[in-house]
mmCIF file of C-alpha atoms and ligand atoms in Angstrom:
data_model
loop_
_atom_site.group_PDB
_atom_site.id
_atom_site.type_symbol
_atom_site.label_atom_id
_atom_site.label_comp_id
_atom_site.label_asym_id
_atom_site.label_seq_id
_atom_site.Cartn_x
_atom_site.Cartn_y
_atom_site.Cartn_z
ATOM 1 C CA UNK A 280 91.480 102.957 100.888
ATOM 2 C CA UNK A 281 92.643 101.277 104.083
ATOM 3 C CA UNK A 282 92.284 97.808 105.601
ATOM 4 C CA UNK A 283 91.756 96.427 109.061
ATOM 5 C CA UNK A 284 93.541 93.085 109.194
ATOM 6 C CA UNK A 285 92.998 90.467 111.840
ATOM 7 C CA UNK A 286 93.102 86.709 112.238
ATOM 8 C CA UNK A 287 89.941 84.938 113.373
ATOM 9 C CA UNK A 288 90.289 84.875 117.144
ATOM 10 C CA UNK A 289 89.243 82.006 119.399
ATOM 11 C CA UNK A 290 89.435 83.054 123.047
ATOM 12 C CA UNK A 291 88.451 82.245 126.590
ATOM 13 C CA UNK A 292 88.365 79.145 128.727
ATOM 14 C CA UNK A 293 88.928 75.934 126.720
ATOM 15 C CA UNK A 294 89.744 77.904 123.578
ATOM 16 C CA UNK A 295 92.394 75.299 122.726
ATOM 17 C CA UNK A 296 89.705 72.641 122.329
ATOM 18 C CA UNK A 297 88.839 74.423 119.059
ATOM 19 C CA UNK A 298 91.823 72.563 117.572
ATOM 20 C CA UNK A 299 90.208 69.170 118.149
ATOM 21 C CA UNK A 300 87.355 70.141 115.813
ATOM 22 C CA UNK A 301 89.671 70.754 112.857
ATOM 23 C CA UNK A 302 90.328 68.306 110.053
ATOM 24 C CA UNK A 303 94.049 68.528 109.477
ATOM 25 C CA UNK A 304 96.180 65.409 109.135
ATOM 26 C CA UNK A 305 99.785 66.549 109.266
ATOM 27 C CA UNK A 306 100.403 69.152 111.913
ATOM 28 C CA UNK A 307 103.713 70.916 112.463
ATOM 29 C CA UNK A 308 104.187 72.543 115.871
ATOM 30 C CA UNK A 309 106.830 75.251 116.202
ATOM 31 C CA UNK A 310 107.788 76.062 119.778
ATOM 32 C CA UNK A 311 110.675 76.308 122.252
ATOM 33 C CA UNK A 312 112.158 74.322 125.103
ATOM 34 C CA UNK A 313 110.619 76.454 127.857
ATOM 35 C CA UNK A 314 107.143 75.674 126.573
ATOM 36 C CA UNK A 315 107.926 71.967 126.690
ATOM 37 C CA UNK A 316 109.381 72.271 130.222
ATOM 38 C CA UNK A 317 106.348 74.200 131.435
ATOM 39 C CA UNK A 318 104.080 71.347 130.288
ATOM 40 C CA UNK A 319 102.284 73.552 127.748
ATOM 41 C CA UNK A 320 103.157 71.361 124.760
ATOM 42 C CA UNK A 321 101.349 68.449 126.466
ATOM 43 C CA UNK A 322 98.265 70.640 126.873
ATOM 44 C CA UNK A 323 98.406 71.473 123.171
ATOM 45 C CA UNK A 324 98.902 67.813 122.232
ATOM 46 C CA UNK A 325 95.844 66.746 124.196
ATOM 47 C CA UNK A 326 93.749 69.139 122.090
ATOM 48 C CA UNK A 327 94.966 68.117 118.626
ATOM 49 C CA UNK A 328 92.583 66.307 116.256
ATOM 50 C CA UNK A 329 92.700 62.574 116.967
ATOM 51 C CA UNK A 330 94.625 60.559 114.390
ATOM 52 C CA UNK A 331 96.658 63.515 113.137
ATOM 53 C CA UNK A 332 100.366 62.992 112.514
ATOM 54 C CA UNK A 333 102.519 65.567 114.285
ATOM 55 C CA UNK A 334 106.027 66.909 114.032
ATOM 56 C CA UNK A 335 107.346 69.143 116.805
ATOM 57 C CA UNK A 336 110.187 71.604 116.305
ATOM 58 C CA UNK A 337 110.820 72.514 119.927
ATOM 59 C CA UNK A 338 114.129 74.320 119.791
ATOM 60 C CA UNK A 339 113.353 77.809 118.511
ATOM 61 C CA UNK A 340 115.853 80.098 120.291
ATOM 62 C CA UNK A 341 114.992 83.495 121.720
ATOM 63 C CA UNK A 342 115.134 86.169 119.037
ATOM 64 C CA UNK A 343 115.641 83.726 116.135
ATOM 65 C CA UNK A 344 117.848 84.676 113.193
ATOM 66 C CA UNK A 345 117.222 84.032 109.512
ATOM 67 C CA UNK A 346 119.554 81.023 109.660
ATOM 68 C CA UNK A 347 117.729 79.630 112.727
ATOM 69 C CA UNK A 348 114.684 79.513 110.470
ATOM 70 C CA UNK A 349 116.325 78.352 107.237
ATOM 71 C CA UNK A 350 118.145 75.560 109.160
ATOM 72 C CA UNK A 351 114.763 74.085 110.058
ATOM 73 C CA UNK A 352 112.969 74.529 106.756
ATOM 74 C CA UNK A 353 114.242 71.254 105.234
ATOM 75 C CA UNK A 354 112.590 69.346 108.075
ATOM 76 C CA UNK A 355 109.333 71.164 107.362
ATOM 77 C CA UNK A 356 109.472 70.403 103.623
ATOM 78 C CA UNK A 357 110.079 66.713 104.332
ATOM 79 C CA UNK A 358 107.189 66.510 106.780
ATOM 80 C CA UNK A 359 104.843 68.350 104.416
ATOM 81 C CA UNK A 360 102.302 69.705 106.932
ATOM 82 C CA UNK A 361 98.780 70.838 106.110
ATOM 83 C CA UNK A 362 98.705 72.927 109.308
ATOM 84 C CA UNK A 363 101.460 74.874 111.063
ATOM 85 C CA UNK A 364 100.938 75.865 114.698
ATOM 86 C CA UNK A 365 103.292 78.395 116.261
ATOM 87 C CA UNK A 366 103.088 78.270 120.043
ATOM 88 C CA UNK A 367 105.019 80.418 122.523
ATOM 89 C CA UNK A 368 106.101 84.015 122.858
ATOM 90 C CA UNK A 369 106.967 86.288 119.943
ATOM 91 C CA UNK A 370 110.065 84.279 118.981
ATOM 92 C CA UNK A 371 108.282 80.978 118.343
ATOM 93 C CA UNK A 372 105.304 82.613 116.672
ATOM 94 C CA UNK A 373 107.528 84.713 114.411
ATOM 95 C CA UNK A 374 109.626 81.653 113.532
ATOM 96 C CA UNK A 375 106.394 79.811 112.651
ATOM 97 C CA UNK A 376 105.358 82.678 110.360
ATOM 98 C CA UNK A 377 108.729 82.618 108.594
ATOM 99 C CA UNK A 378 108.683 78.801 108.265
ATOM 100 C CA UNK A 379 105.151 79.017 106.874
ATOM 101 C CA UNK A 380 106.351 81.395 104.122
ATOM 102 C CA UNK A 381 109.449 79.299 103.357
ATOM 103 C CA UNK A 382 107.387 76.128 103.130
ATOM 104 C CA UNK A 383 104.755 77.716 100.893
ATOM 105 C CA UNK A 384 107.246 79.632 98.731
ATOM 106 C CA UNK A 385 110.659 77.906 98.857
ATOM 107 C CA UNK A 386 111.612 79.798 95.690
ATOM 108 C CA UNK A 387 111.624 83.144 97.534
ATOM 109 C CA UNK A 388 114.348 84.794 99.547
ATOM 110 C CA UNK A 389 112.829 85.829 102.886
ATOM 111 C CA UNK A 390 114.038 89.379 102.430
ATOM 112 C CA UNK A 391 112.441 89.790 99.014
ATOM 113 C CA UNK A 392 109.152 89.725 100.861
ATOM 114 C CA UNK A 393 107.472 93.081 101.321
ATOM 115 C CA UNK A 394 103.857 94.039 101.958
ATOM 116 C CA UNK A 395 103.581 94.900 98.248
ATOM 117 C CA UNK A 396 104.562 91.457 96.904
ATOM 118 C CA UNK A 397 101.729 89.001 96.280
ATOM 119 C CA UNK A 398 102.894 85.684 97.769
ATOM 120 C CA UNK A 399 99.960 83.385 97.012
ATOM 121 C CA UNK A 400 100.340 81.496 100.307
ATOM 122 C CA UNK A 401 97.968 78.797 101.624
ATOM 123 C CA UNK A 402 98.387 76.403 98.709
ATOM 124 C CA UNK A 403 99.729 73.723 101.064
ATOM 125 C CA UNK A 404 98.855 74.688 104.637
ATOM 126 C CA UNK A 405 97.254 77.056 107.107
ATOM 127 C CA UNK A 406 98.758 78.933 110.068
ATOM 128 C CA UNK A 407 97.495 79.024 113.661
ATOM 129 C CA UNK A 408 99.256 81.000 116.394
ATOM 130 C CA UNK A 409 98.916 80.317 120.101
ATOM 131 C CA UNK A 410 100.518 82.851 122.470
ATOM 132 C CA UNK A 411 101.820 81.715 125.855
ATOM 133 C CA UNK A 412 102.613 85.251 127.029
ATOM 134 C CA UNK A 413 100.322 88.279 127.083
ATOM 135 C CA UNK A 414 102.263 90.964 125.290
ATOM 136 C CA UNK A 415 103.954 90.637 121.913
ATOM 137 C CA UNK A 416 100.702 90.581 119.961
ATOM 138 C CA UNK A 417 102.529 88.559 117.305
ATOM 139 C CA UNK A 418 99.521 86.224 117.030
ATOM 140 C CA UNK A 419 97.595 89.175 115.544
ATOM 141 C CA UNK A 420 100.224 90.946 113.462
ATOM 142 C CA UNK A 421 101.407 90.541 109.882
ATOM 143 C CA UNK A 422 105.101 90.849 110.606
ATOM 144 C CA UNK A 423 107.832 88.526 111.835
ATOM 145 C CA UNK A 424 110.988 89.888 113.410
ATOM 146 C CA UNK A 425 114.209 87.996 112.693
ATOM 147 C CA UNK A 426 117.533 89.024 114.219
ATOM 148 C CA UNK A 427 120.636 89.752 112.211
ATOM 149 C CA UNK A 428 123.438 89.324 114.758
ATOM 150 C CA UNK A 429 126.200 90.040 112.232
ATOM 151 C CA UNK A 430 124.922 93.584 111.776
ATOM 152 C CA UNK A 431 123.445 94.007 115.278
ATOM 153 C CA UNK A 432 119.941 94.712 113.992
ATOM 154 C CA UNK A 433 116.510 93.196 113.583
ATOM 155 C CA UNK A 434 114.865 92.579 110.242
ATOM 156 C CA UNK A 435 111.167 92.612 109.746
ATOM 157 C CA UNK A 436 109.439 90.275 107.355
ATOM 158 C CA UNK A 437 106.087 91.859 106.572
ATOM 159 C CA UNK A 438 103.169 90.718 104.453
ATOM 160 C CA UNK A 439 99.431 90.774 105.073
ATOM 161 C CA UNK A 440 99.452 87.142 103.938
ATOM 162 C CA UNK A 441 101.419 85.958 106.984
ATOM 163 C CA UNK A 442 98.675 86.968 109.359
ATOM 164 C CA UNK A 443 97.484 83.774 111.060
ATOM 165 C CA UNK A 444 94.262 82.062 109.986
ATOM 166 C CA UNK A 445 93.423 81.719 113.683
ATOM 167 C CA UNK A 446 94.850 83.118 116.905
ATOM 168 C CA UNK A 447 93.917 81.033 119.937
ATOM 169 C CA UNK A 448 93.908 82.867 123.276
ATOM 170 C CA UNK A 449 93.533 80.280 126.011
ATOM 171 C CA UNK A 450 94.158 81.683 129.512
ATOM 172 C CA UNK A 451 95.338 78.287 130.780
ATOM 173 C CA UNK A 452 98.575 78.876 128.870
ATOM 174 C CA UNK A 453 99.442 82.027 130.820
ATOM 175 C CA UNK A 454 98.172 80.820 134.197
ATOM 176 C CA UNK A 455 101.640 80.024 135.529
ATOM 177 C CA UNK A 456 103.607 82.717 133.759
ATOM 178 C CA UNK A 457 106.343 84.050 136.110
ATOM 179 C CA UNK A 458 105.810 87.573 137.492
ATOM 180 C CA UNK A 459 108.747 89.142 135.652
ATOM 181 C CA UNK A 460 107.568 87.834 132.266
ATOM 182 C CA UNK A 461 103.961 88.796 133.018
ATOM 183 C CA UNK A 462 105.107 92.328 133.829
ATOM 184 C CA UNK A 463 107.528 92.807 130.926
ATOM 185 C CA UNK A 464 105.181 91.430 128.308
ATOM 186 C CA UNK A 465 102.250 93.487 129.610
ATOM 187 C CA UNK A 466 104.403 96.630 129.469
ATOM 188 C CA UNK A 467 105.183 95.752 125.844
ATOM 189 C CA UNK A 468 101.426 95.543 125.194
ATOM 190 C CA UNK A 469 100.824 98.883 126.954
ATOM 191 C CA UNK A 470 103.482 100.406 124.691
ATOM 192 C CA UNK A 471 101.777 98.866 121.626
ATOM 193 C CA UNK A 472 98.474 100.417 122.697
ATOM 194 C CA UNK A 473 99.952 103.881 123.346
ATOM 195 C CA UNK A 474 101.970 103.916 120.129
ATOM 196 C CA UNK A 475 99.236 102.294 118.009
ATOM 197 C CA UNK A 476 96.730 104.898 119.193
ATOM 198 C CA UNK A 477 98.914 107.931 118.547
ATOM 199 C CA UNK A 478 100.781 106.823 115.404
ATOM 200 C CA UNK A 479 100.647 109.080 112.366
ATOM 201 C CA UNK A 480 98.901 106.176 110.633
ATOM 202 C CA UNK A 481 96.281 105.823 113.341
ATOM 203 C CA UNK A 482 92.732 105.093 112.238
ATOM 204 C CA UNK A 483 89.394 104.443 113.974
ATOM 205 C CA UNK A 484 90.065 100.696 114.251
ATOM 206 C CA UNK A 485 93.545 101.031 115.712
ATOM 207 C CA UNK A 486 92.246 103.637 118.168
ATOM 208 C CA UNK A 487 89.337 101.484 119.329
ATOM 209 C CA UNK A 488 91.573 98.439 119.836
ATOM 210 C CA UNK A 489 94.176 100.477 121.730
ATOM 211 C CA UNK A 490 91.678 102.088 124.090
ATOM 212 C CA UNK A 491 90.035 98.818 125.070
ATOM 213 C CA UNK A 492 93.416 97.082 125.293
ATOM 214 C CA UNK A 493 94.779 99.728 127.641
ATOM 215 C CA UNK A 494 91.656 99.578 129.826
ATOM 216 C CA UNK A 495 91.755 95.786 130.069
ATOM 217 C CA UNK A 496 95.466 95.657 130.850
ATOM 218 C CA UNK A 497 95.723 98.518 133.345
ATOM 219 C CA UNK A 498 92.559 97.515 135.219
ATOM 220 C CA UNK A 499 93.582 93.867 135.533
ATOM 221 C CA UNK A 500 97.376 93.656 135.612
ATOM 222 C CA UNK A 501 97.832 94.714 139.265
ATOM 223 C CA UNK A 502 95.493 91.885 140.373
ATOM 224 C CA UNK A 503 97.342 89.377 138.202
ATOM 225 C CA UNK A 504 100.658 90.382 139.756
ATOM 226 C CA UNK A 505 99.180 90.408 143.257
ATOM 227 C CA UNK A 506 97.431 87.034 143.356
ATOM 228 C CA UNK A 507 97.484 85.470 139.882
ATOM 229 C CA UNK A 508 93.731 86.032 139.527
ATOM 230 C CA UNK A 509 92.593 83.895 136.574
ATOM 231 C CA UNK A 510 89.795 86.102 135.256
ATOM 232 C CA UNK A 511 92.142 89.093 135.318
ATOM 233 C CA UNK A 512 94.770 87.047 133.478
ATOM 234 C CA UNK A 513 92.271 86.288 130.757
ATOM 235 C CA UNK A 514 91.469 90.002 130.392
ATOM 236 C CA UNK A 515 95.163 90.929 130.156
ATOM 237 C CA UNK A 516 95.623 88.165 127.563
ATOM 238 C CA UNK A 517 92.768 89.535 125.444
ATOM 239 C CA UNK A 518 93.993 93.106 125.974
ATOM 240 C CA UNK A 519 97.472 92.185 124.707
ATOM 241 C CA UNK A 520 96.014 90.744 121.495
ATOM 242 C CA UNK A 521 93.935 93.907 121.000
ATOM 243 C CA UNK A 522 97.040 96.049 121.483
ATOM 244 C CA UNK A 523 98.690 93.851 118.818
ATOM 245 C CA UNK A 524 95.776 94.495 116.468
ATOM 246 C CA UNK A 525 96.076 98.204 117.152
ATOM 247 C CA UNK A 526 99.733 98.669 116.240
ATOM 248 C CA UNK A 527 99.595 96.065 113.493
ATOM 249 C CA UNK A 528 96.984 98.229 111.785
ATOM 250 C CA UNK A 529 98.667 101.568 112.429
ATOM 251 C CA UNK A 530 102.363 101.106 113.371
ATOM 252 C CA UNK A 531 104.546 101.639 116.397
ATOM 253 C CA UNK A 532 106.462 104.795 117.397
ATOM 254 C CA UNK A 533 109.681 106.106 118.870
ATOM 255 C CA UNK A 534 109.649 104.023 122.094
ATOM 256 C CA UNK A 535 109.806 100.892 119.942
ATOM 257 C CA UNK A 536 112.426 102.390 117.636
ATOM 258 C CA UNK A 537 114.617 103.126 120.680
ATOM 259 C CA UNK A 538 113.750 99.891 122.500
ATOM 260 C CA UNK A 539 114.655 97.731 119.487
ATOM 261 C CA UNK A 540 117.909 99.595 119.220
ATOM 262 C CA UNK A 541 118.721 99.074 122.915
ATOM 263 C CA UNK A 542 117.807 95.385 122.525
ATOM 264 C CA UNK A 543 120.228 95.038 119.609
ATOM 265 C CA UNK A 544 123.095 96.339 121.797
ATOM 266 C CA UNK A 545 122.262 94.761 125.171
ATOM 267 C CA UNK A 546 120.534 91.578 126.266
ATOM 268 C CA UNK A 547 117.352 92.934 127.733
ATOM 269 C CA UNK A 548 113.735 91.769 127.583
ATOM 270 C CA UNK A 549 111.852 93.572 124.805
ATOM 271 C CA UNK A 550 109.097 94.809 127.123
ATOM 272 C CA UNK A 551 111.634 96.184 129.572
ATOM 273 C CA UNK A 552 113.467 98.083 126.818
ATOM 274 C CA UNK A 553 110.412 99.720 125.229
ATOM 275 C CA UNK A 554 108.904 100.406 128.673
ATOM 276 C CA UNK A 555 112.091 102.164 129.769
ATOM 277 C CA UNK A 556 111.700 104.761 127.008
ATOM 278 C CA UNK A 557 107.911 105.019 126.860
ATOM 279 C CA UNK A 558 107.446 107.756 129.517
ATOM 280 C CA UNK A 559 110.247 109.872 127.987
ATOM 281 C CA UNK A 560 108.879 109.467 124.461
ATOM 282 C CA UNK A 561 105.360 110.306 125.631
ATOM 283 C CA UNK A 562 106.634 113.512 127.295
ATOM 284 C CA UNK A 563 108.514 114.360 124.088
ATOM 285 C CA UNK A 564 105.373 113.805 121.956
ATOM 286 C CA UNK A 565 102.897 115.389 124.383
ATOM 287 C CA UNK A 566 102.166 118.631 122.481
ATOM 288 C CA UNK A 567 101.823 116.742 119.183
ATOM 289 C CA UNK A 568 99.363 114.174 120.457
ATOM 290 C CA UNK A 569 97.200 116.065 122.929
ATOM 291 C CA UNK A 570 93.833 114.521 122.071
ATOM 292 C CA UNK A 571 95.066 110.950 121.771
ATOM 293 C CA UNK A 572 97.067 111.144 125.003
ATOM 294 C CA UNK A 573 94.126 112.545 126.956
ATOM 295 C CA UNK A 574 91.947 109.630 125.803
ATOM 296 C CA UNK A 575 94.691 107.181 126.762
ATOM 297 C CA UNK A 576 95.211 108.836 130.159
ATOM 298 C CA UNK A 577 91.522 108.279 130.880
ATOM 299 C CA UNK A 578 91.905 104.553 130.098
ATOM 300 C CA UNK A 579 94.015 104.046 133.255
ATOM 301 C CA UNK A 580 92.249 103.438 136.582
ATOM 302 C CA UNK A 581 91.603 106.769 138.295
ATOM 303 C CA UNK A 582 94.074 106.222 141.119
ATOM 304 C CA UNK A 583 97.015 106.161 138.693
ATOM 305 C CA UNK A 584 95.971 109.169 136.634
ATOM 306 C CA UNK A 585 98.433 112.059 136.796
ATOM 307 C CA UNK A 586 98.305 115.441 135.060
ATOM 308 C CA UNK A 587 99.728 114.020 131.843
ATOM 309 C CA UNK A 588 99.923 110.613 130.175
ATOM 310 C CA UNK A 589 103.657 110.470 130.901
ATOM 311 C CA UNK A 590 103.057 111.007 134.603
ATOM 312 C CA UNK A 591 100.245 108.422 134.564
ATOM 313 C CA UNK A 592 102.451 105.799 132.938
ATOM 314 C CA UNK A 593 105.216 106.451 135.485
ATOM 315 C CA UNK A 594 102.774 106.046 138.374
ATOM 316 C CA UNK A 595 101.428 102.802 136.936
ATOM 317 C CA UNK A 596 104.884 101.396 136.216
ATOM 318 C CA UNK A 597 105.960 102.239 139.778
ATOM 319 C CA UNK A 598 102.920 100.368 141.093
ATOM 320 C CA UNK A 599 103.699 97.201 139.121
ATOM 321 C CA UNK A 600 107.470 97.349 139.752
ATOM 322 C CA UNK A 601 108.494 98.112 136.188
ATOM 323 C CA UNK A 602 112.031 99.621 135.921
ATOM 324 C CA UNK A 603 112.005 103.357 135.346
ATOM 325 C CA UNK A 604 115.757 103.822 135.273
ATOM 326 C CA UNK A 605 118.724 102.183 133.608
ATOM 327 C CA UNK A 606 120.168 100.812 136.835
ATOM 328 C CA UNK A 607 117.068 98.707 137.460
ATOM 329 C CA UNK A 608 117.462 97.052 134.050
ATOM 330 C CA UNK A 609 120.966 95.847 134.969
ATOM 331 C CA UNK A 610 122.658 97.778 132.134
ATOM 332 C CA UNK A 611 125.934 99.475 133.022
ATOM 333 C CA UNK A 612 125.763 103.261 132.497
ATOM 334 C CA UNK A 613 129.279 103.579 131.078
ATOM 335 C CA UNK A 614 128.672 100.829 128.560
ATOM 336 C CA UNK A 615 125.346 102.404 127.666
ATOM 337 C CA UNK A 616 127.013 105.775 127.043
ATOM 338 C CA UNK A 617 129.681 104.134 124.878
ATOM 339 C CA UNK A 618 126.985 102.698 122.602
ATOM 340 C CA UNK A 619 124.895 105.858 122.266
ATOM 341 C CA UNK A 620 125.819 106.816 118.704
ATOM 342 C CA UNK A 621 125.231 103.250 117.460
ATOM 343 C CA UNK A 622 121.876 103.155 119.198
ATOM 344 C CA UNK A 623 120.813 106.495 117.687
ATOM 345 C CA UNK A 624 121.807 105.278 114.209
ATOM 346 C CA UNK A 625 119.822 102.083 114.529
ATOM 347 C CA UNK A 626 116.763 103.823 115.993
ATOM 348 C CA UNK A 627 116.755 106.178 113.003
ATOM 349 C CA UNK A 628 116.342 103.205 110.646
ATOM 350 C CA UNK A 629 113.108 102.077 112.309
ATOM 351 C CA UNK A 630 109.629 102.573 110.836
ATOM 352 C CA UNK A 631 108.676 103.894 114.276
ATOM 353 C CA UNK A 632 110.555 107.096 113.421
ATOM 354 C CA UNK A 633 108.269 107.756 110.452
ATOM 355 C CA UNK A 634 105.020 107.056 112.276
ATOM 356 C CA UNK A 635 105.824 108.664 115.640
ATOM 357 C CA UNK A 636 103.461 111.612 116.215
ATOM 358 C CA UNK A 637 106.412 114.027 116.448
ATOM 359 C CA UNK A 638 109.315 114.015 114.054
ATOM 360 C CA UNK A 639 112.631 113.458 115.848
ATOM 361 C CA UNK A 640 116.080 114.286 114.464
ATOM 362 C CA UNK A 641 119.349 112.602 115.475
ATOM 363 C CA UNK A 642 120.094 115.143 118.182
ATOM 364 C CA UNK A 643 116.641 114.766 119.748
ATOM 365 C CA UNK A 644 116.885 110.972 119.694
ATOM 366 C CA UNK A 645 120.315 111.204 121.320
ATOM 367 C CA UNK A 646 118.890 113.489 124.012
ATOM 368 C CA UNK A 647 116.057 111.032 124.669
ATOM 369 C CA UNK A 648 118.542 108.157 125.062
ATOM 370 C CA UNK A 649 120.613 110.334 127.402
ATOM 371 C CA UNK A 650 117.588 111.509 129.389
ATOM 372 C CA UNK A 651 117.036 108.027 130.851
ATOM 373 C CA UNK A 652 118.179 108.197 134.435
HETATM 374 FE FE1 FE2 B 143 106.677 95.444 121.198
#
């Protein structure tokens, strides 16, 4: 027995106006300062049900820790919302998921939560997630990533019950996204699609979502980066959520295991870190994922298609200006080499190691880290 899990998805032009039709009275909004500065919080506000009372937590940091979340939970309890809206990139949406659990089940320790524990959420509130980037897929997944800076790692809080009631994909929120963020987040989504499609836990639903996601993103991203084309942006936004649904229902692979590990050692955008390793990991997996990789190769526009999926990804990344070597990410080679054993150790702890199409031992992971030019 297997499940396909997904929030209800509201998408397209004016999707945010869906909020004005809801009958909630006390609405908590979880977001970050950049969203406020970009004027996106005002757009959200103008779509909230009239007469609702709102509390805004607008200071979620990038890559929030457990204490970043617990520090804010008292405020949430006092406000007593009947709806929680997480708006932003992965950090704000993941913080909203964690706050939702803490508010519903204050008796639980966040790390006692596993997919096997019945939480009985939704006694007090509902959860809506609104992405303002096209990449993390967090609005569609049933996990929240919280950093643990003391141990240099990331912890995952996972339960099918933390999947949002609704994900709202309104292209107006990504209209003015800077090029670098558009590129990095889309590369994250491409990596979700590739890894979700070829995971050892792949299934017909995760495959279908990944294929369509990859088509939508690779056929539309160059136009978005070239001239900010709005229709193309909308397609990339939808594609990113589909890629999220793919990996959320099958799991990620070695590029994410390695990318998370790099991100724990160096300050680097998540999409840039997983994208750096993706072509190497795909080459490594090639003979173990022949059928899946051929399907994925065909999802790219013809002009980028190389002999293999790895070659195709490299061509596409070159076209969009995505870093293919360490130097372009700004990481110092000597410092990188000094951290290699720590990075291998951390990568080995990731679920992505279990679900990657090819098993990789410590030596092979080390060689993949070293192979990056
Ligand atoms: Fe990712």
